[in-house]
């Protein structure tokens, strides 16, 4: 398996622009998670989906952030409009959740820089 | 709600020395516990996980961790450090049930430096 795939790996944009981050989870996994990592705040869970349905979006910073999962093999995280404080590494992870909690598999991340 | 505290944001050891990274958790229900490693400019990789089977868990790269309920701890150890172990390590907790089902709560991370 190719693992969790994220694109782009790096994104540099200007304040006010729309940014879309993409994620392809591992085939067969039923849960997908979006995280943000910064030096100041560490790893933060933004939102997670189970069977393509958003379960918990309490970590989404504000209305500028939105996430979708139109099918089991694709998810997007959109920031509109972007701000310099959104600069961070964004990770997508997937997992197979059932009766037990299994580990999450992380993608390589997207490094976002907002100028 | 669950939480994790990693004692020591930076740990430095000599090559060949014992590695000990500390993790304490808080959970009102039996937890699932994980250790992840992150190398520079990479995603997180699972080292090992505790899922209530055995209290001593062996992982990849010679690491192991022991679940101690009485101490609410899940410390990570390796008998002999190698230069390639230099990375950031994260402890995480999850539970099977309730509104937090499947969510990982991470500690703040511990950066391990290995000196020659």
Tab-separated table of N, CA and C in Angstrom, chain A residues 1-114:
chain	number	residue	atom	x	y	z
A	1	UNK	N	0.841	-1.188	0.000
A	1	UNK	CA	0.000	0.000	0.000
A	1	UNK	C	0.877	1.239	0.000
A	2	UNK	N	0.395	2.307	-0.647
A	2	UNK	CA	1.195	3.515	-0.762
A	2	UNK	C	1.166	4.344	0.496
A	3	UNK	N	0.338	4.019	1.455
A	3	UNK	CA	0.222	4.837	2.639
A	3	UNK	C	-0.707	6.011	2.392
A	4	UNK	N	-0.780	6.905	3.359
A	4	UNK	CA	-1.602	8.103	3.223
A	4	UNK	C	-0.870	9.085	2.310
A	5	UNK	N	-1.593	9.598	1.339
A	5	UNK	CA	-0.992	10.506	0.369
A	5	UNK	C	-1.553	11.906	0.566
A	6	UNK	N	-0.670	12.884	0.643
A	6	UNK	CA	-1.088	14.270	0.786
A	6	UNK	C	-0.478	15.109	-0.330
A	7	UNK	N	-1.255	16.084	-0.773
A	7	UNK	CA	-0.728	17.028	-1.757
A	7	UNK	C	-1.338	18.403	-1.520
A	8	UNK	N	-0.601	19.461	-1.858
A	8	UNK	CA	0.820	19.429	-2.195
A	8	UNK	C	1.681	19.191	-0.965
A	9	UNK	N	2.962	18.963	-1.125
A	9	UNK	CA	3.850	18.806	0.017
A	9	UNK	C	4.240	20.160	0.590
A	10	UNK	N	4.323	21.132	-0.270
A	10	UNK	CA	4.638	22.487	0.156
A	10	UNK	C	3.707	23.458	-0.570
A	11	UNK	N	3.278	24.483	0.167
A	11	UNK	CA	2.403	25.490	-0.418
A	11	UNK	C	2.797	26.837	0.150
A	12	UNK	N	3.088	27.757	-0.733
A	12	UNK	CA	3.369	29.133	-0.322
A	12	UNK	C	2.340	30.012	-0.995
A	13	UNK	N	1.656	30.807	-0.206
A	13	UNK	CA	0.598	31.640	-0.753
A	13	UNK	C	0.598	32.987	-0.053
A	14	UNK	N	-0.175	33.877	-0.565
A	14	UNK	CA	-0.264	35.205	0.037
A	14	UNK	C	-1.546	35.329	0.846
A	15	UNK	N	-1.462	36.143	1.848
A	15	UNK	CA	-2.614	36.382	2.715
A	15	UNK	C	-3.840	36.715	1.880
A	16	UNK	N	-4.961	36.101	2.244
A	16	UNK	CA	-6.202	36.365	1.549
A	16	UNK	C	-6.545	35.359	0.475
A	17	UNK	N	-5.552	34.579	0.066
A	17	UNK	CA	-5.798	33.581	-0.971
A	17	UNK	C	-6.458	32.334	-0.386
A	18	UNK	N	-7.130	31.596	-1.249
A	18	UNK	CA	-7.718	30.318	-0.851
A	18	UNK	C	-6.682	29.213	-0.971
A	19	UNK	N	-6.667	28.331	-0.001
A	19	UNK	CA	-5.728	27.208	-0.001
A	19	UNK	C	-6.530	25.922	0.140
A	20	UNK	N	-6.202	24.946	-0.672
A	20	UNK	CA	-6.852	23.632	-0.577
A	20	UNK	C	-5.810	22.548	-0.418
A	21	UNK	N	-5.925	21.809	0.660
A	21	UNK	CA	-5.033	20.690	0.931
A	21	UNK	C	-5.796	19.398	0.669
A	22	UNK	N	-5.084	18.409	0.140
A	22	UNK	CA	-5.744	17.178	-0.288
A	22	UNK	C	-5.158	15.952	0.404
A	23	UNK	N	-6.005	14.958	0.584
A	23	UNK	CA	-5.576	13.744	1.272
A	23	UNK	C	-6.268	12.524	0.687
A	24	UNK	N	-5.474	11.490	0.465
A	24	UNK	CA	-6.011	10.193	0.071
A	24	UNK	C	-5.655	9.205	1.172
A	25	UNK	N	-6.647	8.686	1.886
A	25	UNK	CA	-6.362	7.755	2.986
A	25	UNK	C	-5.982	6.370	2.462
A	26	UNK	N	-5.549	5.533	3.383
A	26	UNK	CA	-5.235	4.150	3.031
A	26	UNK	C	-6.532	3.423	2.680
A	27	UNK	N	-6.487	2.671	1.612
A	27	UNK	CA	-7.663	1.949	1.158
A	27	UNK	C	-8.162	0.996	2.245
A	28	UNK	N	-9.474	1.041	2.502
A	28	UNK	CA	-10.068	0.168	3.511
A	28	UNK	C	-10.220	0.818	4.878
A	29	UNK	N	-9.533	1.920	5.090
A	29	UNK	CA	-9.695	2.627	6.355
A	29	UNK	C	-11.009	3.395	6.366
A	30	UNK	N	-11.644	3.465	7.547
A	30	UNK	CA	-12.952	4.106	7.623
A	30	UNK	C	-12.943	5.441	8.364
A	31	UNK	N	-11.775	5.844	8.843
A	31	UNK	CA	-11.701	7.111	9.571
A	31	UNK	C	-10.548	7.950	9.057
A	32	UNK	N	-10.779	9.249	9.014
A	32	UNK	CA	-9.755	10.173	8.519
A	32	UNK	C	-9.678	11.363	9.443
A	33	UNK	N	-8.447	11.801	9.706
A	33	UNK	CA	-8.190	12.864	10.675
A	33	UNK	C	-7.323	13.943	10.029
A	34	UNK	N	-7.629	15.196	10.313
A	34	UNK	CA	-6.791	16.322	9.907
A	34	UNK	C	-6.180	16.954	11.159
A	35	UNK	N	-4.847	17.116	11.143
A	35	UNK	CA	-4.126	17.733	12.242
A	35	UNK	C	-3.353	18.948	11.729
A	36	UNK	N	-3.050	19.823	12.671
A	36	UNK	CA	-2.164	20.949	12.388
A	36	UNK	C	-1.036	20.914	13.419
A	37	UNK	N	0.191	21.121	12.953
A	37	UNK	CA	1.344	21.104	13.862
A	37	UNK	C	2.094	22.420	13.768
A	38	UNK	N	2.274	23.073	14.906
A	38	UNK	CA	3.088	24.287	15.000
A	38	UNK	C	4.000	24.178	16.210
A	39	UNK	N	5.033	24.975	16.217
A	39	UNK	CA	5.952	24.969	17.355
A	39	UNK	C	5.226	25.391	18.625
A	40	UNK	N	4.364	26.379	18.494
A	40	UNK	CA	3.734	26.950	19.683
A	40	UNK	C	2.660	26.037	20.267
A	41	UNK	N	1.875	25.393	19.416
A	41	UNK	CA	0.709	24.661	19.882
A	41	UNK	C	0.827	23.152	19.742
A	42	UNK	N	1.928	22.692	19.155
A	42	UNK	CA	2.098	21.253	19.003
A	42	UNK	C	1.128	20.674	17.977
A	43	UNK	N	0.711	19.437	18.197
A	43	UNK	CA	-0.214	18.746	17.295
A	43	UNK	C	-1.652	18.982	17.745
A	44	UNK	N	-2.452	19.524	16.863
A	44	UNK	CA	-3.859	19.788	17.185
A	44	UNK	C	-4.756	19.027	16.201
A	45	UNK	N	-5.743	18.344	16.720
A	45	UNK	CA	-6.730	17.703	15.862
A	45	UNK	C	-7.733	18.755	15.407
A	46	UNK	N	-7.893	18.871	14.104
A	46	UNK	CA	-8.825	19.863	13.565
A	46	UNK	C	-10.209	19.261	13.388
A	47	UNK	N	-10.270	18.098	12.741
A	47	UNK	CA	-11.552	17.473	12.437
A	47	UNK	C	-11.316	16.009	12.149
A	48	UNK	N	-12.336	15.178	12.427
A	48	UNK	CA	-12.197	13.820	11.966
A	48	UNK	C	-13.517	13.282	11.436
A	49	UNK	N	-13.371	12.389	10.466
A	49	UNK	CA	-14.480	11.773	9.763
A	49	UNK	C	-14.520	10.275	10.063
A	50	UNK	N	-15.717	9.750	10.153
A	50	UNK	CA	-15.893	8.308	10.232
A	50	UNK	C	-16.899	7.922	9.163
A	51	UNK	N	-16.511	6.996	8.295
A	51	UNK	CA	-17.371	6.617	7.167
A	51	UNK	C	-17.849	7.838	6.376
A	52	UNK	N	-16.920	8.757	6.147
A	52	UNK	CA	-17.109	9.960	5.349
A	52	UNK	C	-17.957	11.035	6.023
A	53	UNK	N	-18.381	10.812	7.238
A	53	UNK	CA	-19.218	11.772	7.949
A	53	UNK	C	-18.381	12.497	8.996
A	54	UNK	N	-18.445	13.839	9.032
A	54	UNK	CA	-17.694	14.553	10.072
A	54	UNK	C	-18.263	14.249	11.455
A	55	UNK	N	-17.407	13.774	12.334
A	55	UNK	CA	-17.836	13.378	13.677
A	55	UNK	C	-17.548	14.478	14.692
A	56	UNK	N	-16.400	15.077	14.578
A	56	UNK	CA	-15.987	16.084	15.546
A	56	UNK	C	-15.164	17.152	14.835
A	57	UNK	N	-15.707	18.345	14.751
A	57	UNK	CA	-14.971	19.456	14.131
A	57	UNK	C	-14.679	20.550	15.155
A	58	UNK	N	-14.666	20.191	16.412
A	58	UNK	CA	-14.469	21.186	17.464
A	58	UNK	C	-13.084	21.820	17.420
A	59	UNK	N	-12.165	21.189	16.735
A	59	UNK	CA	-10.817	21.735	16.636
A	59	UNK	C	-10.609	22.688	15.482
A	60	UNK	N	-11.580	22.832	14.633
A	60	UNK	CA	-11.453	23.759	13.500
A	60	UNK	C	-11.407	25.176	14.055
A	61	UNK	N	-10.349	25.918	13.713
A	61	UNK	CA	-10.113	27.212	14.360
A	61	UNK	C	-11.249	28.214	14.184
A	62	UNK	N	-11.768	28.335	13.014
A	62	UNK	CA	-12.805	29.331	12.752
A	62	UNK	C	-13.438	29.042	11.405
A	63	UNK	N	-14.398	29.878	11.057
A	63	UNK	CA	-15.168	29.618	9.843
A	63	UNK	C	-14.338	29.657	8.568
A	64	UNK	N	-13.148	30.183	8.644
A	64	UNK	CA	-12.300	30.213	7.459
A	64	UNK	C	-11.862	28.816	7.042
A	65	UNK	N	-11.943	27.881	7.974
A	65	UNK	CA	-11.526	26.511	7.724
A	65	UNK	C	-12.753	25.648	7.428
A	66	UNK	N	-12.629	24.805	6.403
A	66	UNK	CA	-13.691	23.837	6.114
A	66	UNK	C	-13.057	22.556	5.596
A	67	UNK	N	-13.702	21.442	5.841
A	67	UNK	CA	-13.200	20.148	5.390
A	67	UNK	C	-14.347	19.337	4.814
A	68	UNK	N	-14.015	18.560	3.801
A	68	UNK	CA	-15.001	17.697	3.160
A	68	UNK	C	-14.408	16.317	2.924
A	69	UNK	N	-15.279	15.348	2.862
A	69	UNK	CA	-14.864	13.999	2.480
A	69	UNK	C	-15.963	13.431	1.585
A	70	UNK	N	-15.891	13.724	0.306
A	70	UNK	CA	-16.963	13.320	-0.618
A	70	UNK	C	-17.065	11.811	-0.828
A	71	UNK	N	-15.953	11.106	-0.616
A	71	UNK	CA	-15.989	9.651	-0.732
A	71	UNK	C	-14.893	9.063	0.151
A	72	UNK	N	-14.839	7.764	0.210
A	72	UNK	CA	-13.926	7.081	1.134
A	72	UNK	C	-12.465	7.240	0.768
A	73	UNK	N	-12.167	7.746	-0.413
A	73	UNK	CA	-10.771	7.792	-0.843
A	73	UNK	C	-10.241	9.207	-1.035
A	74	UNK	N	-10.977	10.209	-0.549
A	74	UNK	CA	-10.514	11.573	-0.796
A	74	UNK	C	-11.094	12.542	0.225
A	75	UNK	N	-10.236	13.454	0.693
A	75	UNK	CA	-10.689	14.504	1.593
A	75	UNK	C	-9.931	15.791	1.294
A	76	UNK	N	-10.568	16.921	1.553
A	76	UNK	CA	-9.923	18.215	1.383
A	76	UNK	C	-10.079	19.050	2.643
A	77	UNK	N	-9.087	19.881	2.877
A	77	UNK	CA	-9.129	20.890	3.934
A	77	UNK	C	-8.898	22.221	3.242
A	78	UNK	N	-9.853	23.129	3.381
A	78	UNK	CA	-9.778	24.405	2.681
A	78	UNK	C	-9.684	25.542	3.684
A	79	UNK	N	-8.855	26.506	3.357
A	79	UNK	CA	-8.729	27.719	4.166
A	79	UNK	C	-9.015	28.900	3.243
A	80	UNK	N	-10.036	29.663	3.585
A	80	UNK	CA	-10.436	30.788	2.762
A	80	UNK	C	-11.061	31.876	3.626
A	81	UNK	N	-10.471	33.062	3.701
A	81	UNK	CA	-9.162	33.448	3.198
A	81	UNK	C	-8.047	33.032	4.148
A	82	UNK	N	-6.877	32.794	3.608
A	82	UNK	CA	-5.752	32.392	4.448
A	82	UNK	C	-5.124	33.603	5.138
A	83	UNK	N	-4.515	33.344	6.290
A	83	UNK	CA	-3.835	34.380	7.071
A	83	UNK	C	-2.451	33.857	7.474
A	84	UNK	N	-1.511	34.774	7.749
A	84	UNK	CA	-0.155	34.321	8.133
A	84	UNK	C	-0.155	33.361	9.318
A	85	UNK	N	-1.068	33.532	10.247
A	85	UNK	CA	-1.099	32.653	11.423
A	85	UNK	C	-1.548	31.234	11.082
A	86	UNK	N	-1.981	31.001	9.866
A	86	UNK	CA	-2.330	29.650	9.434
A	86	UNK	C	-1.094	28.853	9.006
A	87	UNK	N	0.035	29.513	8.938
A	87	UNK	CA	1.275	28.831	8.549
A	87	UNK	C	1.569	27.703	9.536
A	88	UNK	N	1.730	26.506	9.015
A	88	UNK	CA	1.896	25.317	9.856
A	88	UNK	C	2.135	24.125	8.933
A	89	UNK	N	2.359	22.969	9.555
A	89	UNK	CA	2.351	21.718	8.803
A	89	UNK	C	1.017	21.033	9.086
A	90	UNK	N	0.326	20.674	8.024
A	90	UNK	CA	-0.973	20.028	8.144
A	90	UNK	C	-0.824	18.543	7.789
A	91	UNK	N	-1.252	17.698	8.712
A	91	UNK	CA	-1.166	16.258	8.505
A	91	UNK	C	-2.556	15.667	8.346
A	92	UNK	N	-2.614	14.684	7.499
A	92	UNK	CA	-3.792	13.851	7.363
A	92	UNK	C	-3.412	12.462	7.874
A	93	UNK	N	-4.325	11.810	8.557
A	93	UNK	CA	-4.086	10.456	9.047
A	93	UNK	C	-5.339	9.628	8.818
A	94	UNK	N	-5.163	8.329	8.661
A	94	UNK	CA	-6.321	7.459	8.518
A	94	UNK	C	-6.181	6.253	9.432
A	95	UNK	N	-7.315	5.637	9.712
A	95	UNK	CA	-7.340	4.521	10.655
A	95	UNK	C	-8.527	3.633	10.356
A	96	UNK	N	-8.457	2.399	10.836
A	96	UNK	CA	-9.586	1.495	10.751
A	96	UNK	C	-10.145	1.350	12.159
A	97	UNK	N	-11.265	1.997	12.396
A	97	UNK	CA	-11.885	1.948	13.713
A	97	UNK	C	-12.987	0.910	13.722
A	98	UNK	N	-12.936	0.052	14.744
A	98	UNK	CA	-13.980	-0.953	14.908
A	98	UNK	C	-14.273	-1.089	16.380
A	99	UNK	N	-14.289	-2.297	16.886
A	99	UNK	CA	-14.510	-2.507	18.317
A	99	UNK	C	-13.313	-2.030	19.122
A	100	UNK	N	-12.153	-2.088	18.496
A	100	UNK	CA	-10.926	-1.623	19.153
A	100	UNK	C	-10.435	-0.355	18.461
A	101	UNK	N	-9.599	0.360	19.166
A	101	UNK	CA	-8.981	1.549	18.591
A	101	UNK	C	-7.658	1.138	17.970
A	102	UNK	N	-7.549	1.303	16.693
A	102	UNK	CA	-6.302	0.987	16.001
A	102	UNK	C	-5.491	2.242	15.749
A	103	UNK	N	-4.242	2.035	15.441
A	103	UNK	CA	-3.367	3.181	15.255
A	103	UNK	C	-3.755	3.993	14.041
A	104	UNK	N	-3.361	5.251	14.070
A	104	UNK	CA	-3.542	6.125	12.926
A	104	UNK	C	-2.255	6.124	12.111
A	105	UNK	N	-2.431	6.125	10.814
A	105	UNK	CA	-1.307	6.188	9.886
A	105	UNK	C	-1.276	7.597	9.306
A	106	UNK	N	-0.116	8.220	9.439
A	106	UNK	CA	0.019	9.622	9.045
A	106	UNK	C	0.618	9.766	7.649
A	107	UNK	N	0.154	10.787	6.950
A	107	UNK	CA	0.782	11.174	5.707
A	107	UNK	C	2.024	12.005	5.975
A	108	UNK	N	2.729	12.404	4.909
A	108	UNK	CA	3.978	13.155	5.058
A	108	UNK	C	3.762	14.619	5.419
A	109	UNK	N	2.527	15.089	5.306
A	109	UNK	CA	2.231	16.468	5.680
A	109	UNK	C	2.328	17.453	4.527
A	110	UNK	N	1.636	18.571	4.693
A	110	UNK	CA	1.735	19.710	3.778
A	110	UNK	C	2.236	20.896	4.584
A	111	UNK	N	3.372	21.434	4.167
A	111	UNK	CA	3.923	22.615	4.856
A	111	UNK	C	3.344	23.858	4.189
A	112	UNK	N	2.521	24.581	4.928
A	112	UNK	CA	1.861	25.771	4.405
A	112	UNK	C	2.521	27.027	4.948
A	113	UNK	N	2.866	27.910	4.047
A	113	UNK	CA	3.405	29.213	4.418
A	113	UNK	C	2.512	30.279	3.813
A	114	UNK	N	1.967	31.126	4.672
A	114	UNK	CA	1.121	32.227	4.215
A	114	UNK	C	1.868	33.533	4.464
